[in-house]
Short mmCIF file of C-alpha atoms in Angstrom, two decimals:
data_model
loop_
_atom_site.label_atom_id
_atom_site.label_comp_id
_atom_site.label_asym_id
_atom_site.label_seq_id
_atom_site.Cartn_x
_atom_site.Cartn_y
_atom_site.Cartn_z
CA MET A 18 0.00 0.00 0.00
CA TYR A 19 2.79 2.40 0.86
CA SER A 20 4.50 1.51 -2.43
CA ASP A 21 1.76 3.63 -4.06
CA PHE A 22 3.55 6.62 -2.60
CA ALA A 23 6.92 5.69 -4.12
CA PRO A 24 6.67 7.98 -7.18
CA ILE A 25 5.86 11.02 -5.02
CA PRO A 26 9.38 11.51 -3.58
CA VAL A 27 10.75 10.99 -7.09
CA PHE A 28 8.56 13.89 -8.21
CA ALA A 29 9.78 16.05 -5.33
CA VAL A 30 13.43 15.26 -6.06
CA LEU A 31 12.92 16.01 -9.77
CA SER A 32 11.38 19.40 -8.96
CA VAL A 33 14.16 20.34 -6.53
CA VAL A 34 16.86 19.22 -8.98
CA LEU A 35 15.25 21.26 -11.75
CA ILE A 36 15.24 24.38 -9.56
CA GLY A 37 18.79 23.71 -8.33
CA VAL A 38 20.20 23.29 -11.85
CA ALA A 39 18.50 26.49 -13.02
CA LEU A 40 19.82 28.49 -10.05
CA PHE A 41 23.32 27.05 -10.59
CA LEU A 42 23.28 27.97 -14.29
CA GLN A 43 22.17 31.46 -13.39
CA ARG A 44 25.03 31.85 -10.93
CA ILE A 45 27.52 30.99 -13.70
CA LEU A 46 25.93 32.88 -16.57
CA ALA A 47 24.27 35.95 -15.12
CA PRO A 48 26.18 39.20 -14.53
CA ALA A 49 26.76 40.31 -10.93
CA GLU A 50 27.36 44.03 -10.62
CA LYS A 51 25.71 45.06 -7.39
CA THR A 52 25.29 48.64 -6.30
CA ALA A 53 23.67 49.93 -3.11
CA LEU A 54 20.87 51.54 -5.08
CA LYS A 55 20.15 48.35 -7.02
CA LEU A 56 19.89 46.38 -3.80
CA SER A 57 17.39 48.72 -2.15
CA VAL A 58 13.72 47.73 -2.11
CA TYR A 59 11.15 49.32 -4.38
CA GLU A 60 9.08 52.19 -3.09
CA CYS A 61 7.99 53.94 -6.29
CA GLY A 62 11.48 55.37 -6.80
CA GLU A 63 11.47 57.36 -3.56
CA GLU A 64 13.98 56.90 -0.75
CA VAL A 65 12.89 53.98 1.39
CA GLU A 66 11.01 55.24 4.41
CA GLY A 67 11.15 53.20 7.63
CA PRO A 68 11.08 49.41 8.04
CA ALA A 69 8.80 47.26 5.92
CA TRP A 70 7.25 45.36 8.81
CA ILE A 71 4.42 47.81 9.36
CA GLN A 72 1.28 47.29 11.40
CA PHE A 73 -1.41 45.64 9.39
CA ASN A 74 -5.15 45.43 9.73
CA ILE A 75 -6.46 43.19 12.52
CA ARG A 76 -9.18 41.91 10.14
CA PHE A 77 -6.67 39.60 8.47
CA TYR A 78 -6.16 37.96 11.85
CA VAL A 79 -9.91 37.62 12.48
CA ILE A 80 -10.42 36.04 9.05
CA ALA A 81 -7.62 33.57 9.78
CA LEU A 82 -9.26 32.59 13.08
CA ILE A 83 -12.65 32.02 11.46
CA PHE A 84 -10.97 30.04 8.71
CA LEU A 85 -9.33 27.76 11.28
CA ILE A 86 -12.68 26.79 12.77
CA PHE A 87 -14.34 26.04 9.46
CA ASP A 88 -11.31 24.23 8.08
CA VAL A 89 -11.45 21.80 10.98
CA GLU A 90 -15.09 21.27 10.02
CA VAL A 91 -14.08 20.39 6.45
CA VAL A 92 -11.38 18.03 7.76
CA LEU A 93 -14.00 16.24 9.88
CA LEU A 94 -16.40 16.04 6.94
CA PHE A 95 -14.00 14.20 4.63
CA PRO A 96 -13.84 10.85 6.50
CA TRP A 97 -17.59 11.12 7.15
CA ALA A 98 -18.25 11.61 3.42
CA VAL A 99 -16.17 8.54 2.48
CA VAL A 100 -18.21 6.11 4.60
CA PHE A 101 -21.48 8.03 4.33
CA LYS A 102 -23.26 5.61 1.97
CA ASP A 103 -22.86 2.71 4.40
CA LEU A 104 -24.15 4.54 7.47
CA GLY A 105 -27.45 6.03 6.30
CA TRP A 106 -29.86 8.14 8.36
CA VAL A 107 -28.02 8.08 11.69
CA ALA A 108 -24.82 9.52 10.26
CA PHE A 109 -26.80 12.07 8.27
CA ILE A 110 -28.63 13.39 11.34
CA GLU A 111 -25.44 13.41 13.41
CA MET A 112 -23.72 15.50 10.78
CA LEU A 113 -26.76 17.79 10.54
CA ILE A 114 -26.37 18.54 14.26
CA PHE A 115 -22.65 19.17 13.82
CA LEU A 116 -23.23 21.42 10.81
CA GLY A 117 -26.06 23.15 12.65
CA ILE A 118 -23.80 24.12 15.56
CA LEU A 119 -21.22 25.47 13.15
CA THR A 120 -23.89 27.33 11.20
CA VAL A 121 -24.86 29.06 14.45
CA GLY A 122 -21.22 30.12 14.64
CA LEU A 123 -21.33 31.41 11.07
CA VAL A 124 -24.52 33.36 11.81
CA ALA A 125 -22.91 34.82 14.94
CA VAL A 126 -19.82 35.93 13.05
CA TRP A 127 -22.01 37.27 10.28
CA SER A 128 -24.24 39.31 12.61
CA ARG A 129 -21.17 40.64 14.47
CA ARG A 130 -20.16 41.99 11.02
CA ASP A 131 -16.78 40.26 11.23
CA LEU A 132 -17.24 39.12 7.63
CA ASP A 133 -17.79 42.67 6.37
CA TRP A 134 -14.62 44.18 5.03
CA VAL A 135 -15.96 47.72 4.91
CA LYS A 136 -17.29 48.58 8.37
CA MET A 137 -19.22 51.75 7.95
CA LYS A 138 -20.73 52.41 11.36
CA VAL A 139 -22.53 55.58 10.36
CA PRO A 140 -25.24 55.05 7.71
CA TYR A 141 -24.99 57.19 4.61
CA GLY A 142 -26.70 60.55 5.04
CA GLN A 143 -26.52 60.57 8.84
CA GLY A 144 -24.01 61.77 11.41
CA ARG A 145 -20.91 63.08 9.72
CA TYR A 146 -22.36 62.16 6.33
CA ALA A 147 -25.35 64.49 6.78
CA LYS A 148 -23.60 67.23 4.83
CA LEU A 149 -23.06 64.87 1.90
CA ARG A 150 -26.75 64.19 1.53
CA GLY A 151 -27.50 67.87 1.71
CA SER A 152 -25.15 68.58 -1.17
CA ALA A 153 -26.54 65.71 -3.25
CA GLU A 154 -30.03 67.11 -3.04
CA MET B 26 6.99 -4.94 -7.28
CA SER B 27 8.48 -6.51 -10.38
CA GLY B 28 11.09 -4.89 -12.59
CA PHE B 29 8.41 -4.12 -15.16
CA ASP B 30 6.35 -2.17 -12.62
CA ILE B 31 9.32 -0.08 -11.56
CA ALA B 32 10.28 0.66 -15.16
CA ALA B 33 6.68 1.61 -16.00
CA ALA B 34 6.47 3.85 -12.94
CA LEU B 35 9.70 5.64 -13.86
CA VAL B 36 8.59 6.16 -17.46
CA LYS B 37 5.28 7.59 -16.21
CA VAL B 38 7.00 9.93 -13.73
CA LEU B 39 9.29 11.31 -16.43
CA LEU B 40 6.44 11.53 -18.94
CA VAL B 41 4.08 13.41 -16.62
CA PHE B 42 6.83 15.70 -15.34
CA GLY B 43 8.03 16.46 -18.87
CA VAL B 44 4.54 17.01 -20.28
CA THR B 45 3.65 19.28 -17.34
CA MET B 46 6.76 21.41 -17.92
CA LEU B 47 6.00 21.52 -21.65
CA THR B 48 2.39 22.52 -21.00
CA ILE B 49 3.53 25.29 -18.64
CA MET B 50 5.78 26.64 -21.37
CA LEU B 51 3.04 26.41 -23.97
CA MET B 52 0.62 28.12 -21.58
CA THR B 53 2.90 31.13 -21.15
CA LEU B 54 2.85 31.47 -24.92
CA ALA B 55 -0.87 30.69 -25.28
CA GLU B 56 -1.72 33.26 -22.62
CA ARG B 57 -0.04 36.00 -24.63
CA ARG B 58 -1.20 34.82 -28.04
CA VAL B 59 -4.85 34.32 -27.03
CA SER B 60 -4.85 37.62 -25.14
CA ALA B 61 -3.52 39.26 -28.28
CA PHE B 62 -6.22 37.75 -30.47
CA MET B 63 -8.90 38.89 -28.03
CA GLN B 64 -7.52 42.42 -28.28
CA TYR B 65 -7.20 42.36 -32.07
CA ARG B 66 -3.40 42.29 -32.20
CA LEU B 67 -0.86 39.60 -33.04
CA GLY B 68 1.18 38.85 -29.93
CA PRO B 69 4.67 37.27 -29.98
CA ASN B 70 4.93 35.44 -33.33
CA ARG B 71 8.52 35.91 -34.49
CA VAL B 72 10.60 33.39 -32.49
CA GLY B 73 10.23 30.02 -34.19
CA PHE B 74 7.13 28.93 -36.12
CA GLY B 75 4.25 31.17 -34.99
CA GLY B 76 6.16 32.10 -31.84
CA LEU B 77 6.48 28.49 -30.62
CA LEU B 78 10.04 29.02 -29.39
CA GLN B 79 9.17 32.18 -27.48
CA PRO B 80 8.99 30.38 -24.07
CA LEU B 81 12.54 29.06 -24.61
CA ALA B 82 13.78 32.56 -25.38
CA ASP B 83 12.02 33.84 -22.26
CA GLY B 84 13.59 31.11 -20.15
CA LEU B 85 17.04 31.94 -21.47
CA LYS B 86 16.47 35.61 -20.70
CA PHE B 87 15.43 34.81 -17.12
CA LEU B 88 18.64 32.77 -16.73
CA LEU B 89 20.86 35.59 -17.97
CA LYS B 90 19.43 38.32 -15.73
CA GLU B 91 21.25 39.43 -12.61
CA ASP B 92 20.07 37.86 -9.37
CA ILE B 93 19.18 40.59 -6.87
CA ILE B 94 18.50 40.07 -3.17
CA PRO B 95 17.47 43.35 -1.54
CA THR B 96 19.57 44.31 1.49
CA GLN B 97 16.41 44.83 3.55
CA ALA B 98 15.14 41.34 2.80
CA ASN B 99 15.26 38.48 5.29
CA ARG B 100 17.67 36.35 3.27
CA PRO B 101 16.73 32.73 4.15
CA ILE B 102 13.00 33.39 3.90
CA TYR B 103 13.43 35.39 0.70
CA LEU B 104 15.34 32.51 -0.90
CA LEU B 105 13.07 29.76 0.41
CA ALA B 106 9.72 31.27 -0.63
CA PRO B 107 9.85 30.63 -4.40
CA VAL B 108 10.99 27.03 -3.80
CA ILE B 109 8.06 26.45 -1.43
CA VAL B 110 5.71 27.76 -4.10
CA MET B 111 7.19 25.84 -7.02
CA VAL B 112 7.86 22.33 -5.66
CA PRO B 113 4.26 21.57 -4.55
CA ALA B 114 2.92 23.12 -7.76
CA LEU B 115 4.94 20.62 -9.80
CA MET B 116 4.16 17.66 -7.54
CA THR B 117 0.35 17.82 -7.67
CA MET B 118 0.01 16.37 -11.18
CA ALA B 119 1.27 13.01 -9.86
CA VAL B 120 -2.18 11.78 -8.79
CA ILE B 121 -4.24 12.84 -11.83
CA PRO B 122 -5.18 9.94 -14.15
CA PHE B 123 -4.72 11.01 -17.75
CA GLY B 124 -6.01 8.00 -19.69
CA ALA B 125 -7.62 4.56 -19.61
CA PRO B 126 -5.40 1.70 -18.36
CA LEU B 127 -3.00 0.48 -21.04
CA GLN B 128 -2.55 -3.25 -21.69
CA ILE B 129 1.09 -4.14 -22.39
CA GLY B 130 1.49 -7.93 -22.78
CA GLU B 131 0.03 -9.36 -19.60
CA HIS B 132 0.50 -6.16 -17.58
CA LEU B 133 -2.28 -3.62 -17.13
CA VAL B 134 -0.63 -0.22 -16.67
CA PRO B 135 -2.86 2.51 -15.24
CA LEU B 136 -2.10 5.83 -16.91
CA GLN B 137 -1.56 7.67 -13.64
CA VAL B 138 1.68 8.15 -11.74
CA ALA B 139 0.33 7.26 -8.30
CA ASP B 140 -3.23 6.21 -7.42
CA LEU B 141 -3.01 7.26 -3.78
CA ASN B 142 -5.83 6.23 -1.46
CA ILE B 143 -5.98 9.89 -0.40
CA GLY B 144 -5.64 11.37 -3.90
CA VAL B 145 -8.08 14.24 -3.40
CA LEU B 146 -6.61 15.19 -0.01
CA TYR B 147 -3.10 15.02 -1.49
CA ILE B 148 -3.90 17.80 -3.97
CA LEU B 149 -5.72 19.90 -1.35
CA ALA B 150 -2.79 19.56 1.06
CA LEU B 151 -0.11 20.44 -1.48
CA THR B 152 -1.97 23.45 -2.84
CA SER B 153 -2.29 24.70 0.75
CA VAL B 154 1.48 24.45 1.22
CA GLY B 155 1.81 26.90 -1.65
CA VAL B 156 0.06 29.53 0.49
CA TYR B 157 3.05 29.53 2.86
CA GLY B 158 5.29 30.42 -0.06
CA LEU B 159 3.23 33.49 -0.92
CA VAL B 160 3.05 34.71 2.68
CA LEU B 161 6.77 34.15 3.26
CA ALA B 162 7.60 35.91 -0.01
CA GLY B 163 5.58 38.91 1.12
CA TRP B 164 7.05 38.88 4.61
CA GLY B 165 10.66 38.11 3.68
CA SER B 166 11.06 40.74 0.97
CA GLY B 167 11.44 43.54 3.48
CA SER B 168 9.30 45.87 1.41
CA LYS B 169 5.82 47.28 1.92
CA TYR B 170 4.06 46.31 -1.29
CA PRO B 171 4.97 42.61 -1.00
CA LEU B 172 3.86 42.58 2.64
CA LEU B 173 0.43 43.90 1.69
CA GLY B 174 0.25 41.51 -1.27
CA GLY B 175 1.21 38.56 0.91
CA LEU B 176 -1.45 39.42 3.49
CA ARG B 177 -4.10 39.76 0.83
CA ALA B 178 -3.02 36.49 -0.76
CA SER B 179 -3.24 34.56 2.49
CA ALA B 180 -6.69 35.93 3.38
CA GLN B 181 -8.00 35.26 -0.13
CA LEU B 182 -6.61 31.75 -0.44
CA ILE B 183 -7.85 30.56 2.94
CA SER B 184 -11.30 32.07 2.34
CA TYR B 185 -11.82 30.23 -0.92
CA GLU B 186 -10.18 27.03 0.24
CA LEU B 187 -13.18 26.41 2.51
CA ALA B 188 -15.67 26.64 -0.33
CA MET B 189 -13.43 24.46 -2.50
CA GLY B 190 -13.09 21.75 0.16
CA LEU B 191 -16.82 21.71 0.87
CA SER B 192 -17.74 21.48 -2.81
CA ILE B 193 -15.50 18.42 -3.17
CA ILE B 194 -17.27 16.73 -0.25
CA GLY B 195 -20.43 16.34 -2.34
CA VAL B 196 -18.45 14.36 -4.94
CA VAL B 197 -16.75 12.25 -2.27
CA MET B 198 -20.16 11.41 -0.75
CA LEU B 199 -21.45 10.19 -4.12
CA THR B 200 -18.32 8.17 -4.84
CA GLY B 201 -17.52 6.89 -1.37
CA GLY B 202 -13.78 7.16 -1.94
CA LEU B 203 -10.94 9.64 -2.19
CA THR B 204 -8.96 8.03 -5.02
CA PHE B 205 -9.19 9.42 -8.52
CA GLY B 206 -9.52 5.87 -9.86
CA GLU B 207 -12.79 5.39 -7.95
CA ILE B 208 -14.12 8.84 -8.81
CA ILE B 209 -13.63 8.30 -12.53
CA ALA B 210 -14.93 4.71 -12.47
CA TYR B 211 -18.06 5.99 -10.71
CA GLN B 212 -18.56 8.65 -13.36
CA GLN B 213 -18.15 6.08 -16.13
CA GLU B 214 -20.91 3.95 -14.65
CA THR B 215 -23.46 6.62 -13.80
CA GLY B 216 -22.62 9.67 -15.88
CA TRP B 217 -20.48 12.72 -15.19
CA ASN B 218 -20.72 14.39 -11.79
CA ILE B 219 -21.55 17.75 -13.37
CA TRP B 220 -25.13 16.50 -13.88
CA LYS B 221 -25.47 15.43 -10.23
CA GLN B 222 -23.45 18.18 -8.56
CA PRO B 223 -23.95 21.28 -10.74
CA LEU B 224 -23.86 23.63 -7.74
CA ALA B 225 -20.65 22.06 -6.42
CA ALA B 226 -19.10 22.31 -9.89
CA LEU B 227 -19.91 26.02 -10.09
CA ILE B 228 -18.54 26.71 -6.59
CA PHE B 229 -15.43 24.68 -7.37
CA LEU B 230 -14.87 26.54 -10.65
CA ILE B 231 -15.08 29.94 -8.93
CA ALA B 232 -12.87 28.74 -6.09
CA ILE B 233 -10.08 27.49 -8.37
CA PHE B 234 -9.97 30.86 -10.10
CA ALA B 235 -9.46 32.43 -6.67
CA GLU B 236 -6.98 29.78 -5.57
CA THR B 237 -4.77 30.32 -8.61
CA ASN B 238 -4.88 34.12 -8.20
CA ARG B 239 -6.26 34.62 -11.68
CA LEU B 240 -8.47 37.45 -12.80
CA PRO B 241 -11.07 38.39 -11.62
CA PHE B 242 -9.42 37.35 -8.32
CA ASP B 243 -5.87 38.64 -8.88
CA LEU B 244 -6.01 41.09 -5.96
CA THR B 245 -2.79 39.63 -4.62
CA GLU B 246 -0.98 41.17 -7.58
CA ALA B 247 -3.28 44.04 -8.52
CA GLU B 248 -0.62 45.84 -10.57
CA GLN B 249 -2.33 49.21 -10.29
CA GLU B 250 -2.26 49.22 -6.48
CA LEU B 251 0.51 46.91 -5.31
CA VAL B 252 3.04 47.01 -8.18
CA GLY B 253 3.44 43.21 -8.30
CA GLY B 254 2.05 42.08 -4.96
CA TYR B 255 4.10 39.46 -3.13
CA HIS B 256 6.66 39.13 -5.92
CA THR B 257 7.45 42.83 -6.33
CA GLU B 258 11.01 42.37 -5.05
CA TYR B 259 11.69 39.20 -7.00
CA SER B 260 13.57 39.34 -10.27
CA SER B 261 15.17 37.03 -12.82
CA LEU B 262 14.90 33.31 -12.10
CA LYS B 263 13.11 33.67 -8.76
CA PHE B 264 10.38 35.70 -10.41
CA ALA B 265 10.19 33.05 -13.12
CA MET B 266 9.57 30.44 -10.43
CA PHE B 267 6.50 32.32 -9.17
CA TYR B 268 5.36 32.86 -12.74
CA LEU B 269 5.76 29.21 -13.75
CA SER B 270 4.12 27.85 -10.61
CA GLU B 271 1.07 30.01 -11.31
CA TYR B 272 0.68 28.20 -14.63
CA ALA B 273 1.45 24.84 -13.02
CA ASN B 274 -1.34 25.51 -10.52
CA MET B 275 -3.71 26.43 -13.34
CA ILE B 276 -2.97 23.14 -15.11
CA THR B 277 -3.48 21.13 -11.91
CA ALA B 278 -6.69 22.98 -11.10
CA SER B 279 -8.06 22.32 -14.60
CA ALA B 280 -7.12 18.64 -14.39
CA PHE B 281 -8.68 18.44 -10.90
CA MET B 282 -11.89 20.03 -12.18
CA VAL B 283 -12.02 17.67 -15.16
CA SER B 284 -11.41 14.60 -12.97
CA LEU B 285 -13.99 15.52 -10.35
CA PHE B 286 -16.85 16.80 -12.47
CA PHE B 287 -16.23 16.04 -16.14
CA GLY B 288 -15.39 12.35 -16.08
CA GLY B 289 -11.60 12.66 -16.30
CA TRP B 290 -10.51 10.76 -19.42
CA ASP B 291 -13.99 9.32 -19.96
CA VAL B 292 -15.67 9.73 -23.34
CA PRO B 293 -19.45 9.45 -23.00
CA PHE B 294 -21.22 6.51 -24.74
CA VAL B 295 -17.87 4.85 -25.59
CA ASP B 296 -16.37 1.85 -23.82
CA GLU B 297 -12.66 2.75 -23.90
CA LEU B 298 -11.64 -0.37 -21.99
CA ALA B 299 -13.01 -2.69 -24.69
CA MET B 300 -11.30 -0.87 -27.58
CA GLY B 301 -7.68 -1.75 -26.73
CA GLY B 302 -4.92 0.63 -27.81
CA TRP B 303 -7.27 2.95 -29.72
CA GLY B 304 -9.48 3.31 -26.67
CA VAL B 305 -6.48 4.41 -24.62
CA ALA B 306 -5.44 6.92 -27.27
CA LEU B 307 -9.00 8.24 -27.43
CA SER B 308 -9.19 8.61 -23.64
CA VAL B 309 -5.88 10.52 -23.47
CA LEU B 310 -7.09 12.78 -26.27
CA ALA B 311 -10.37 13.39 -24.42
CA PHE B 312 -8.47 14.31 -21.25
CA VAL B 313 -6.19 16.72 -23.12
CA VAL B 314 -9.14 18.39 -24.87
CA LYS B 315 -11.06 18.84 -21.61
CA VAL B 316 -8.08 20.26 -19.70
CA GLY B 317 -7.27 22.46 -22.69
CA PHE B 318 -10.78 23.88 -22.61
CA PHE B 319 -10.46 24.91 -18.96
CA LEU B 320 -7.04 26.43 -19.58
CA PHE B 321 -8.58 28.45 -22.40
CA LEU B 322 -11.42 29.42 -20.06
CA TYR B 323 -8.85 30.93 -17.68
CA ILE B 324 -7.62 33.30 -20.40
CA TRP B 325 -11.12 33.93 -21.72
CA VAL B 326 -12.39 34.97 -18.27
CA ARG B 327 -9.33 37.16 -17.79
CA TRP B 328 -10.37 39.38 -20.68
CA THR B 329 -14.09 39.26 -19.86
CA PHE B 330 -14.44 40.24 -16.19
CA PRO B 331 -12.90 43.17 -14.33
CA ARG B 332 -11.14 42.63 -11.00
CA PHE B 333 -13.19 42.43 -7.79
CA ARG B 334 -12.87 44.94 -4.99
CA TYR B 335 -11.50 43.41 -1.79
CA ASP B 336 -14.76 43.67 0.14
CA GLN B 337 -16.62 42.08 -2.79
CA LEU B 338 -14.11 39.24 -2.80
CA MET B 339 -14.63 38.57 0.90
CA ARG B 340 -18.39 38.84 0.59
CA LEU B 341 -18.51 36.34 -2.29
CA GLY B 342 -16.26 33.89 -0.46
CA TRP B 343 -17.80 33.96 2.99
CA LYS B 344 -21.40 35.03 2.45
CA VAL B 345 -22.25 33.35 -0.84
CA LEU B 346 -19.96 30.42 -1.65
CA LEU B 347 -19.51 29.05 1.89
CA PRO B 348 -23.26 28.87 2.76
CA LEU B 349 -24.06 27.52 -0.72
CA ALA B 350 -21.41 24.81 -0.33
CA LEU B 351 -22.87 23.84 3.07
CA VAL B 352 -26.36 23.66 1.55
CA ASN B 353 -24.97 21.48 -1.23
CA VAL B 354 -23.48 19.02 1.29
CA VAL B 355 -26.78 18.76 3.18
CA LEU B 356 -28.84 18.36 -0.02
CA THR B 357 -26.51 15.66 -1.34
CA GLY B 358 -26.65 13.82 1.98
CA PHE B 359 -30.44 14.02 2.10
CA TRP B 360 -30.80 12.81 -1.47
CA LEU B 361 -28.46 9.86 -0.85
CA VAL B 362 -30.13 8.60 2.32
CA TRP B 363 -33.60 9.17 0.91
CA ARG B 364 -32.77 7.18 -2.24
CA ALA B 365 -31.13 4.42 -0.21
CA GLY B 366 -34.25 4.18 2.00
CA ALA B 367 -36.79 4.23 -0.84
#
């Protein structure tokens, strides 16, 4: 059974060798005339300002957390799906309960507006947008 | 394992690897030529017959360009990232069956490098490894545009991976197995899965466009905002590795789509297994035509739809595709148990 996997490492080795040979050829053939300016990172031609590791939006982190929960769900579903035909109603209802609990989670995240990328708290035309509506009319 | 088996396995590995590399090269040309025809211009047609040698010329050019590692970059991560992207992209084709089993003497050789018992999971796992490459490339470059591109790429890929995984579950429930051999045999008996899982097929198609970072989902690159996204700081051969693995991923995704929903190498109303050598040739041709169609679809869609906004992308992934995929799983389950009971 494990002999089925034998060609996979061969594939991996072939890919790594291919990349290695190409990088080696480049080292021999390509010119190497480095200057400080050439080795600086790209910032639209301006002088580089500050480090690159800037603060980023917390939403990326929230999305990653939600993903983790639902990915575990998918992982659990795969073995269930393989044997599903043999198990019938009981397995179906069990999985419905499992999916139901996770759907509650999805609804909760949805209603907390964690899935919305644009979080406009103030509706258009009210609060600080009142002036905008006035000008539109 | 006899000597014949080992020899056959080696020939298949080299064949699939070689054909994949060749297809990647042809795709880089086809992308430019087809794009040109869609825009009423000619595209690269001077190098070789009709531009056929253009990919070789490009490859040579990539080799001869200076290799630049920015001083601000985190060197080990910067060097590792393109390798992490490229190796899994080349390895995924190993489990895709590309033709009916071939009879040589008394040996029956399946036209597939490795029929793993976890074939579907193998592809899902390897394509997920590629995500690390993109994030590390963005992080390790030591520049702001790649960092933003890498973040966007990771959020986009994980969002659509859920919908993709869930849409496959419907097919696995019908088949009752994770090997491509079983999935295609099932489709030969009872008809292609596209007729039974149309919703899953649609979700899967949208998800693979997002997973391969192709338009209308190419927000990770978004030239107008992020210069080149995660590979802004990469040049010469390392850029080529990102570029080639994108095409490798497109080929794998098309082959995956064809195997799951369009019968793989199956030709409808024809019994390939009874036709001997001609049946095998016909099945390989059918597989190539089907994969070719989806590769063409990638380019076609590129010049048809504009790019999504980021909030639209997230809304489609989480609020449309994910609930629809869940509904599809429940509907498929209900239909199966109801039919088994009746």
